[in-house]
mmCIF file of C-alpha atoms in Angstrom:
data_model
loop_
_atom_site.group_PDB
_atom_site.id
_atom_site.type_symbol
_atom_site.label_atom_id
_atom_site.label_comp_id
_atom_site.label_asym_id
_atom_site.label_seq_id
_atom_site.Cartn_x
_atom_site.Cartn_y
_atom_site.Cartn_z
ATOM 1 C CA MET M 1 -20.227 18.145 -16.754
ATOM 2 C CA ASP M 2 -17.085 20.223 -17.336
ATOM 3 C CA LYS M 3 -16.542 22.714 -20.137
ATOM 4 C CA GLN M 4 -15.440 19.973 -22.504
ATOM 5 C CA GLY M 5 -18.467 17.873 -21.678
ATOM 6 C CA ASN M 6 -16.606 15.425 -19.481
ATOM 7 C CA PRO M 7 -18.479 14.219 -16.405
ATOM 8 C CA ILE M 8 -16.889 14.957 -13.057
ATOM 9 C CA GLY M 9 -14.612 12.071 -12.151
ATOM 10 C CA SER M 10 -13.488 11.152 -15.667
ATOM 11 C CA VAL M 11 -11.286 14.205 -16.172
ATOM 12 C CA GLU M 12 -7.557 13.394 -16.288
ATOM 13 C CA ARG M 13 -6.228 13.793 -12.771
ATOM 14 C CA LYS M 14 -3.482 16.295 -12.068
ATOM 15 C CA PRO M 15 -2.794 16.201 -8.325
ATOM 16 C CA GLN M 16 -1.328 19.474 -7.171
ATOM 17 C CA PRO M 17 1.633 19.982 -4.799
ATOM 18 C CA GLU M 18 -0.602 21.639 -2.206
ATOM 19 C CA ASN M 19 -2.588 18.441 -1.784
ATOM 20 C CA PHE M 20 -0.841 16.869 1.207
ATOM 21 C CA PHE M 21 -3.579 14.289 1.850
ATOM 22 C CA GLU M 22 -3.337 10.757 0.489
ATOM 23 C CA GLY M 23 -6.029 9.716 -1.990
ATOM 24 C CA LYS M 24 -7.339 6.927 0.233
ATOM 25 C CA GLU M 25 -7.588 9.306 3.180
ATOM 26 C CA LEU M 26 -9.655 11.726 1.100
ATOM 27 C CA GLU M 27 -11.916 8.896 -0.032
ATOM 28 C CA ARG M 28 -12.509 7.813 3.577
ATOM 29 C CA TRP M 29 -13.540 11.333 4.565
ATOM 30 C CA GLN M 30 -15.660 11.633 1.450
ATOM 31 C CA ARG M 31 -17.603 8.472 2.296
ATOM 32 C CA TYR M 32 -18.088 9.737 5.846
ATOM 33 C CA PHE M 33 -19.496 13.054 4.586
ATOM 34 C CA CYS M 34 -21.841 11.244 2.176
ATOM 35 C CA ASP M 35 -23.186 8.961 4.897
ATOM 36 C CA MET M 36 -23.443 11.788 7.430
ATOM 37 C CA ALA M 37 -25.340 14.257 5.260
ATOM 38 C CA ASN M 38 -27.064 12.403 2.401
ATOM 39 C CA VAL M 39 -25.150 14.428 -0.203
ATOM 40 C CA PHE M 40 -23.067 13.779 -3.310
ATOM 41 C CA ILE M 41 -19.462 14.922 -3.012
ATOM 42 C CA CYS M 42 -16.015 14.818 -4.607
ATOM 43 C CA CYS M 43 -12.634 16.372 -3.832
ATOM 44 C CA LEU M 44 -10.978 18.761 -6.300
ATOM 45 C CA ASP M 45 -7.599 20.375 -6.729
ATOM 46 C CA SER M 46 -7.270 24.141 -7.165
ATOM 47 C CA TYR M 47 -7.795 23.798 -10.933
ATOM 48 C CA GLY M 48 -11.053 21.904 -10.606
ATOM 49 C CA ASN M 49 -9.579 18.528 -11.477
ATOM 50 C CA PRO M 50 -11.129 15.739 -9.382
ATOM 51 C CA LEU M 51 -8.858 14.025 -6.878
ATOM 52 C CA THR M 52 -11.682 11.586 -6.073
ATOM 53 C CA PRO M 53 -14.706 10.542 -8.165
ATOM 54 C CA LEU M 54 -18.119 11.923 -7.258
ATOM 55 C CA GLU M 55 -19.591 9.681 -4.599
ATOM 56 C CA GLY M 56 -23.073 9.294 -3.172
ATOM 57 C CA ASN M 57 -25.943 6.850 -3.176
ATOM 58 C CA GLY M 58 -24.810 4.175 -5.658
ATOM 59 C CA GLU M 59 -25.864 4.756 -9.275
ATOM 60 C CA GLU M 60 -27.579 7.998 -8.319
ATOM 61 C CA ALA M 61 -24.106 9.582 -8.201
ATOM 62 C CA LEU M 62 -23.737 8.890 -11.943
ATOM 63 C CA LYS M 63 -26.999 10.695 -12.613
ATOM 64 C CA ILE M 64 -25.943 13.688 -10.509
ATOM 65 C CA ASN M 65 -22.565 13.658 -12.256
ATOM 66 C CA LYS M 66 -24.251 14.242 -15.602
ATOM 67 C CA ILE M 67 -26.417 17.192 -14.572
ATOM 68 C CA ILE M 68 -23.706 19.269 -12.846
ATOM 69 C CA ASP M 69 -22.873 22.408 -14.807
ATOM 70 C CA GLY M 70 -19.083 22.382 -15.112
ATOM 71 C CA GLU M 71 -18.861 26.085 -15.873
ATOM 72 C CA GLN M 72 -20.925 26.956 -12.819
ATOM 73 C CA PHE M 73 -18.842 24.947 -10.369
ATOM 74 C CA GLN M 74 -15.569 26.141 -11.956
ATOM 75 C CA ASN M 75 -16.661 29.750 -11.439
ATOM 76 C CA MET M 76 -17.694 28.976 -7.859
ATOM 77 C CA LEU M 77 -14.386 27.237 -7.178
ATOM 78 C CA LEU M 78 -12.372 30.107 -8.634
ATOM 79 C CA ARG M 79 -14.272 32.668 -6.581
ATOM 80 C CA VAL M 80 -14.084 30.801 -3.290
ATOM 81 C CA SER M 81 -10.492 29.531 -3.622
ATOM 82 C CA LYS M 82 -9.187 33.026 -4.428
ATOM 83 C CA SER M 83 -11.266 34.809 -1.815
ATOM 84 C CA THR M 84 -9.863 35.981 1.497
ATOM 85 C CA LEU M 85 -13.365 36.491 2.897
ATOM 86 C CA GLU M 86 -15.245 33.276 2.128
ATOM 87 C CA ASP M 87 -14.361 29.594 2.227
ATOM 88 C CA GLN M 88 -17.643 28.231 0.912
ATOM 89 C CA ALA M 89 -20.502 29.086 -1.410
ATOM 90 C CA ILE M 90 -23.939 27.605 -2.106
ATOM 91 C CA GLU M 91 -25.828 28.284 -5.330
ATOM 92 C CA THR M 92 -29.052 27.211 -6.964
ATOM 93 C CA THR M 93 -28.981 25.334 -10.278
ATOM 94 C CA VAL M 94 -31.326 25.010 -13.259
ATOM 95 C CA TYR M 95 -33.200 22.420 -11.180
ATOM 96 C CA PRO M 96 -35.373 23.796 -8.352
ATOM 97 C CA ASN M 97 -34.473 20.912 -6.046
ATOM 98 C CA VAL M 98 -30.712 20.759 -6.675
ATOM 99 C CA ARG M 99 -28.171 22.860 -4.777
ATOM 100 C CA LEU M 100 -24.469 23.108 -5.515
ATOM 101 C CA ALA M 101 -21.831 24.005 -2.922
ATOM 102 C CA VAL M 102 -18.082 24.518 -3.108
ATOM 103 C CA ILE M 103 -15.892 24.403 -0.001
ATOM 104 C CA SER M 104 -12.245 25.503 -0.097
ATOM 105 C CA GLY M 105 -10.018 24.271 2.711
ATOM 106 C CA LYS M 106 -7.036 26.608 3.034
ATOM 107 C CA ALA M 107 -3.710 26.734 4.812
ATOM 108 C CA ALA M 108 -1.913 30.071 5.104
ATOM 109 C CA GLY M 109 -4.507 31.525 2.729
ATOM 110 C CA LYS M 110 -3.822 28.991 -0.029
ATOM 111 C CA PRO M 111 -6.235 26.222 -1.107
ATOM 112 C CA VAL M 112 -5.246 22.779 0.114
ATOM 113 C CA ILE M 113 -8.325 20.738 -0.728
ATOM 114 C CA ASN M 114 -11.666 21.696 -2.251
ATOM 115 C CA TRP M 115 -14.992 19.905 -2.027
ATOM 116 C CA LEU M 116 -17.799 19.955 -4.562
ATOM 117 C CA VAL M 117 -21.035 19.104 -2.743
ATOM 118 C CA CYS M 118 -24.374 18.510 -4.425
ATOM 119 C CA GLY M 119 -27.660 18.099 -2.556
ATOM 120 C CA VAL M 120 -31.072 17.096 -3.873
ATOM 121 C CA LEU M 121 -33.666 18.876 -1.756
ATOM 122 C CA SER M 122 -36.730 17.261 -0.278
ATOM 123 C CA ASP M 123 -38.444 20.633 0.241
ATOM 124 C CA ALA M 124 -37.925 22.592 -2.984
ATOM 125 C CA ASP M 125 -40.346 25.422 -3.785
ATOM 126 C CA ASP M 126 -40.873 28.143 -6.399
ATOM 127 C CA ILE M 127 -40.680 25.518 -9.132
ATOM 128 C CA GLU M 128 -41.877 27.939 -11.815
ATOM 129 C CA ASP M 129 -38.799 30.191 -11.357
ATOM 130 C CA TYR M 130 -36.378 27.561 -12.719
ATOM 131 C CA GLU M 131 -35.427 26.513 -16.250
ATOM 132 C CA LYS M 132 -36.103 22.837 -15.658
ATOM 133 C CA PRO M 133 -38.557 20.789 -13.630
ATOM 134 C CA PRO M 134 -37.423 19.139 -10.385
ATOM 135 C CA LEU M 135 -34.896 16.340 -10.779
ATOM 136 C CA GLU M 136 -36.642 13.022 -10.243
ATOM 137 C CA GLY M 137 -35.541 9.464 -9.510
ATOM 138 C CA ILE M 138 -33.249 10.403 -6.602
ATOM 139 C CA THR M 139 -33.850 8.785 -3.212
ATOM 140 C CA CYS M 140 -30.870 10.420 -1.468
ATOM 141 C CA LEU M 141 -32.630 13.606 -0.319
ATOM 142 C CA ILE M 142 -31.870 16.350 2.191
ATOM 143 C CA GLY M 143 -33.776 19.392 3.454
ATOM 144 C CA ARG M 144 -32.645 22.886 2.470
ATOM 145 C CA LYS M 145 -31.620 23.925 5.989
ATOM 146 C CA GLN M 146 -29.991 20.536 6.599
ATOM 147 C CA PHE M 147 -27.946 20.995 3.398
ATOM 148 C CA GLU M 148 -26.695 24.381 4.575
ATOM 149 C CA ARG M 149 -25.776 22.920 7.976
ATOM 150 C CA ALA M 150 -24.059 19.956 6.272
ATOM 151 C CA VAL M 151 -21.925 22.322 4.173
ATOM 152 C CA ASP M 152 -20.957 24.238 7.336
ATOM 153 C CA ALA M 153 -20.055 20.960 9.065
ATOM 154 C CA ILE M 154 -17.952 19.724 6.127
ATOM 155 C CA ARG M 155 -16.078 23.030 6.057
ATOM 156 C CA GLY M 156 -15.452 22.855 9.815
ATOM 157 C CA MET M 157 -14.194 19.276 9.653
ATOM 158 C CA THR M 158 -12.028 20.142 6.650
ATOM 159 C CA ASP M 159 -10.399 22.952 8.644
ATOM 160 C CA MET M 160 -9.723 20.476 11.462
ATOM 161 C CA MET M 161 -8.264 17.946 8.988
ATOM 162 C CA ILE M 162 -5.904 20.560 7.570
ATOM 163 C CA HIS M 163 -4.850 21.793 11.019
ATOM 164 C CA ASP M 164 -4.113 18.272 12.259
ATOM 165 C CA ARG M 165 -2.255 17.389 9.063
ATOM 166 C CA ARG M 166 -0.147 20.548 9.187
ATOM 167 C CA CYS M 167 0.767 19.846 12.811
ATOM 168 C CA ALA M 168 1.777 16.289 11.886
ATOM 169 C CA LEU M 169 3.835 17.476 8.907
ATOM 170 C CA GLN M 170 5.532 20.197 10.940
ATOM 171 C CA ALA M 171 6.354 17.697 13.674
ATOM 172 C CA GLY M 172 7.777 15.339 11.053
ATOM 173 C CA GLU M 173 9.812 18.125 9.453
ATOM 174 C CA GLU M 174 11.115 19.193 12.861
ATOM 175 C CA SER M 175 12.087 15.609 13.626
ATOM 176 C CA GLU M 176 13.782 15.259 10.226
ATOM 177 C CA ARG M 177 15.712 18.516 10.725
ATOM 178 C CA SER M 178 16.794 17.353 14.168
ATOM 179 C CA ARG M 179 17.884 13.984 12.761
ATOM 180 C CA LYS M 180 19.883 15.647 9.974
ATOM 181 C CA LYS M 181 21.531 18.046 12.418
ATOM 182 C CA GLN M 182 22.540 15.105 14.591
ATOM 183 C CA GLN M 183 23.938 13.251 11.567
ATOM 184 C CA GLU M 184 25.873 16.354 10.483
ATOM 185 C CA ALA M 185 27.229 16.834 14.004
ATOM 186 C CA GLU M 186 28.319 13.182 14.196
ATOM 187 C CA LYS M 187 29.949 13.419 10.762
ATOM 188 C CA GLU M 188 31.725 16.645 11.698
ATOM 189 C CA SER M 189 32.954 15.062 14.925
ATOM 190 C CA ARG M 190 34.251 12.049 13.000
ATOM 191 C CA ARG M 191 35.901 14.314 10.419
ATOM 192 C CA THR M 192 37.647 16.304 13.151
ATOM 193 C CA LYS M 193 38.852 13.094 14.785
ATOM 194 C CA VAL M 194 40.279 11.859 11.458
ATOM 195 C CA PHE M 195 42.102 15.165 10.904
ATOM 196 C CA ILE M 196 43.637 14.964 14.388
ATOM 197 C CA GLU M 197 44.770 11.385 13.734
ATOM 198 C CA MET M 198 46.291 12.415 10.387
ATOM 199 C CA MET M 199 48.178 15.311 11.990
ATOM 200 C CA GLN M 200 49.639 12.861 14.528
ATOM 201 C CA ILE M 201 51.051 10.554 11.824
ATOM 202 C CA PRO M 202 54.554 12.120 11.796
ATOM 203 C CA LEU M 203 54.504 12.391 15.597
ATOM 204 C CA ASN M 204 54.087 8.618 15.755
ATOM 205 C CA GLY M 205 57.279 8.061 13.785
ATOM 206 C CA HIS M 206 55.826 7.583 10.299
ATOM 207 C CA LYS M 207 57.632 9.292 7.429
ATOM 208 C CA GLY M 208 57.585 9.269 3.629
ATOM 209 C CA GLU M 209 55.812 6.256 2.126
ATOM 210 C CA SER M 210 54.807 4.930 5.547
ATOM 211 C CA ALA M 211 53.152 8.251 6.401
ATOM 212 C CA ALA M 212 51.411 8.319 3.016
ATOM 213 C CA ASN M 213 50.073 4.778 3.535
ATOM 214 C CA LYS M 214 48.629 5.741 6.904
ATOM 215 C CA LEU M 215 47.054 8.906 5.557
ATOM 216 C CA LEU M 216 45.473 7.128 2.555
ATOM 217 C CA ALA M 217 43.984 4.561 4.917
ATOM 218 C CA PHE M 218 42.447 7.262 7.117
ATOM 219 C CA ILE M 219 40.945 9.111 4.141
ATOM 220 C CA GLY M 220 39.824 5.959 2.315
ATOM 221 C CA ASN M 221 38.049 4.564 5.364
ATOM 222 C CA PHE M 222 36.378 7.885 6.110
ATOM 223 C CA LEU M 223 35.119 8.274 2.530
ATOM 224 C CA ASP M 224 34.248 4.563 2.303
ATOM 225 C CA VAL M 225 35.887 4.202 -1.121
ATOM 226 C CA SER M 226 37.282 1.115 -2.854
ATOM 227 C CA ALA M 227 40.847 2.289 -3.351
ATOM 228 C CA ALA M 228 43.249 5.182 -2.946
ATOM 229 C CA GLY M 229 46.709 5.853 -4.249
ATOM 230 C CA LEU M 230 49.571 8.297 -4.473
ATOM 231 C CA CYS M 231 51.189 8.484 -7.919
ATOM 232 C CA ARG M 232 54.360 10.133 -9.219
ATOM 233 C CA ASN M 233 54.612 11.373 -12.789
ATOM 234 C CA ARG M 234 57.541 10.372 -14.974
ATOM 235 C CA GLY M 235 58.823 13.713 -16.173
ATOM 236 C CA LYS M 236 56.388 15.505 -18.509
ATOM 237 C CA SER M 237 54.730 12.323 -19.732
ATOM 238 C CA GLY M 238 51.406 11.118 -18.467
ATOM 239 C CA ARG M 239 52.951 7.860 -17.285
ATOM 240 C CA VAL M 240 52.808 7.318 -13.561
ATOM 241 C CA ASP M 241 54.347 5.111 -10.910
ATOM 242 C CA ILE M 242 52.562 4.051 -7.727
ATOM 243 C CA VAL M 243 54.223 5.551 -4.637
ATOM 244 C CA SER M 244 51.652 4.442 -2.082
ATOM 245 C CA LYS M 245 48.367 2.550 -2.266
ATOM 246 C CA TRP M 246 45.413 1.437 -0.161
ATOM 247 C CA CYS M 247 42.411 -0.834 -0.799
ATOM 248 C CA ASP M 248 39.339 -1.462 1.316
ATOM 249 C CA GLY M 249 39.912 -5.233 1.385
ATOM 250 C CA LYS M 250 36.657 -5.949 -0.457
ATOM 251 C CA SER M 251 37.717 -4.884 -3.950
ATOM 252 C CA CYS M 252 39.805 -7.064 -6.241
ATOM 253 C CA TRP M 253 41.678 -4.278 -7.982
ATOM 254 C CA ASP M 254 45.338 -4.575 -9.002
ATOM 255 C CA MET M 255 46.483 -0.968 -8.773
ATOM 256 C CA ASP M 256 49.992 -1.609 -10.098
ATOM 257 C CA LYS M 257 48.592 -3.430 -13.133
ATOM 258 C CA GLU M 258 45.880 -0.875 -13.899
ATOM 259 C CA ILE M 259 47.938 2.279 -13.364
ATOM 260 C CA GLY M 260 51.643 1.563 -13.003
ATOM 261 C CA GLY M 261 53.735 2.717 -15.963
ATOM 262 C CA ARG M 262 50.736 3.656 -18.098
ATOM 263 C CA GLU M 263 49.764 7.069 -19.440
ATOM 264 C CA PHE M 264 46.579 8.783 -18.266
ATOM 265 C CA THR M 265 45.612 12.413 -18.836
ATOM 266 C CA LEU M 266 43.726 12.290 -15.525
ATOM 267 C CA PHE M 267 47.129 12.250 -13.787
ATOM 268 C CA LYS M 268 48.592 15.135 -15.813
ATOM 269 C CA ARG M 269 46.191 17.913 -14.876
ATOM 270 C CA GLU M 270 47.206 20.769 -12.611
ATOM 271 C CA ARG M 271 43.751 21.031 -11.088
ATOM 272 C CA ALA M 272 41.510 18.617 -9.226
ATOM 273 C CA VAL M 273 39.509 16.129 -11.308
ATOM 274 C CA VAL M 274 36.149 14.943 -9.968
ATOM 275 C CA LEU M 275 34.307 12.349 -12.042
ATOM 276 C CA SER M 276 30.982 11.370 -10.516
ATOM 277 C CA ALA M 277 27.916 9.406 -11.457
ATOM 278 C CA GLY M 278 25.758 11.707 -13.553
ATOM 279 C CA SER M 279 28.502 14.325 -14.090
ATOM 280 C CA MET M 280 29.606 15.580 -17.498
ATOM 281 C CA VAL M 281 32.324 13.162 -18.618
ATOM 282 C CA ASN M 282 33.961 13.424 -22.049
ATOM 283 C CA ASP M 283 34.866 10.434 -24.231
ATOM 284 C CA ARG M 284 38.536 10.462 -23.210
ATOM 285 C CA GLU M 285 37.617 10.474 -19.532
ATOM 286 C CA LYS M 286 35.165 7.611 -20.080
ATOM 287 C CA GLU M 287 37.886 5.591 -21.825
ATOM 288 C CA GLU M 288 40.374 6.228 -19.035
ATOM 289 C CA LEU M 289 37.864 5.358 -16.313
ATOM 290 C CA ALA M 290 37.098 2.094 -18.121
ATOM 291 C CA ALA M 291 40.815 1.361 -18.588
ATOM 292 C CA LEU M 292 41.412 2.004 -14.891
ATOM 293 C CA GLY M 293 38.471 -0.168 -13.906
ATOM 294 C CA LEU M 294 36.937 2.708 -11.933
ATOM 295 C CA LYS M 295 33.340 3.916 -11.789
ATOM 296 C CA SER M 296 34.051 7.276 -10.101
ATOM 297 C CA VAL M 297 37.227 9.034 -9.026
ATOM 298 C CA ILE M 298 38.717 12.132 -7.396
ATOM 299 C CA VAL M 299 42.254 13.083 -8.471
ATOM 300 C CA MET M 300 44.093 15.980 -6.806
ATOM 301 C CA PRO M 301 47.572 17.381 -7.417
ATOM 302 C CA VAL M 302 50.123 17.223 -4.611
ATOM 303 C CA VAL M 303 52.404 20.268 -4.582
ATOM 304 C CA LEU M 304 55.849 19.779 -3.035
ATOM 305 C CA ARG M 305 58.519 22.484 -2.992
ATOM 306 C CA GLY M 306 56.469 24.669 -5.327
ATOM 307 C CA ARG M 307 55.770 22.142 -8.083
ATOM 308 C CA THR M 308 53.278 19.395 -8.798
ATOM 309 C CA SER M 309 55.098 16.096 -8.997
ATOM 310 C CA MET M 310 52.486 13.739 -7.597
ATOM 311 C CA ARG M 311 48.733 13.116 -7.671
ATOM 312 C CA VAL M 312 46.555 11.504 -5.031
ATOM 313 C CA PHE M 313 43.362 9.739 -6.070
ATOM 314 C CA PHE M 314 40.350 8.068 -4.456
ATOM 315 C CA GLY M 315 38.227 5.769 -6.575
ATOM 316 C CA GLU M 316 35.201 3.485 -6.647
ATOM 317 C CA THR M 317 35.470 0.161 -8.451
ATOM 318 C CA GLN M 318 32.132 -1.372 -7.450
ATOM 319 C CA ARG M 319 29.560 1.413 -7.836
ATOM 320 C CA GLU M 320 28.996 4.753 -9.466
ATOM 321 C CA ARG M 321 29.209 7.484 -6.891
ATOM 322 C CA ALA M 322 28.071 11.083 -6.852
ATOM 323 C CA TRP M 323 30.702 12.863 -4.771
ATOM 324 C CA GLU M 324 29.288 15.337 -2.274
ATOM 325 C CA LEU M 325 30.750 18.806 -1.893
ATOM 326 C CA ASP M 326 31.850 18.205 1.697
ATOM 327 C CA GLU M 327 33.640 14.986 0.585
ATOM 328 C CA ILE M 328 35.613 16.926 -2.045
ATOM 329 C CA LYS M 329 36.465 19.588 0.542
ATOM 330 C CA PHE M 330 37.577 16.862 2.960
ATOM 331 C CA VAL M 331 39.938 15.410 0.322
ATOM 332 C CA ASN M 332 41.296 18.879 -0.461
ATOM 333 C CA ASP M 333 41.998 19.564 3.241
ATOM 334 C CA SER M 334 43.572 16.120 3.599
ATOM 335 C CA VAL M 335 45.914 16.798 0.668
ATOM 336 C CA LYS M 336 47.150 19.910 2.496
ATOM 337 C CA ILE M 337 48.115 17.682 5.424
ATOM 338 C CA LEU M 338 49.767 15.216 3.026
ATOM 339 C CA GLN M 339 51.820 18.040 1.499
ATOM 340 C CA LYS M 340 53.096 18.947 4.970
ATOM 341 C CA ILE M 341 54.084 15.465 6.141
ATOM 342 C CA LEU M 342 55.562 14.021 2.917
ATOM 343 C CA PRO M 343 58.756 16.112 2.968
ATOM 344 C CA LEU M 344 59.466 15.111 6.589
#
């Protein structure tokens, strides 16, 4: 029983982050330990909450569950899990033939999994020194020395489990890091290639609107967006005209109809505007996104001859998108190229 009188196994479970074993895996090991040693056992987190129910010889486990002193095993668990000198402890109970053990499996000095092991002895003695008479009605019995050896064996196998699991996790993490590095390298290579192609646009004879069309296509394809456009403001008003446009071919979005000649504050700002899925968007921005038929958008000013007269934008019409920092940086660097080739 725990301090609140709840039997082990019915306490609300609170799996801890340090538990890197799956529940079913723990249960398989638990059954193996029960069969191997004729003991009753359950797995606990570092707070004493059960990760598996107490298991043993059928209904006898329920009986053992009820006679366990929750305060005793909590104190044992606290002592062993915090100790740098011991990983297990065995104590007597109020019953002369019942022994309680706690095993703490640790990694880097921190508890990973803990076992509560209970054994009913077949060779108990000194009956008169205990508060209660021997526990009866239990057929799953073990000798005192065998119980001590079983606890040692469970601790040893637990250490092996943790070592093997850590090796597997580290190998997986190493593989994941390697995969991410490869992806980043491939993306960086592709980004560099796109920048080189954009810088060659004027060298290939493209100027003005033709150059802008080519550049929007390069950026749009790289970002995998629905549409991109270059807009010119009409004086100080928020009304804009489409100078150049690009669509991915999959989106049915009439850019001239949605934007051309209309007023949007998004195209009046002197700084970049990034509206993403999950970002803070005010009511006006929501209205303008809806009016534009866009889910997410990046708008950046284009500075020519010292003043901002145009804006370039990249938008999603089909899905909400959370723009990544390197995507925003890519657009910003691309705009610098656009500002160089437009006056040509």
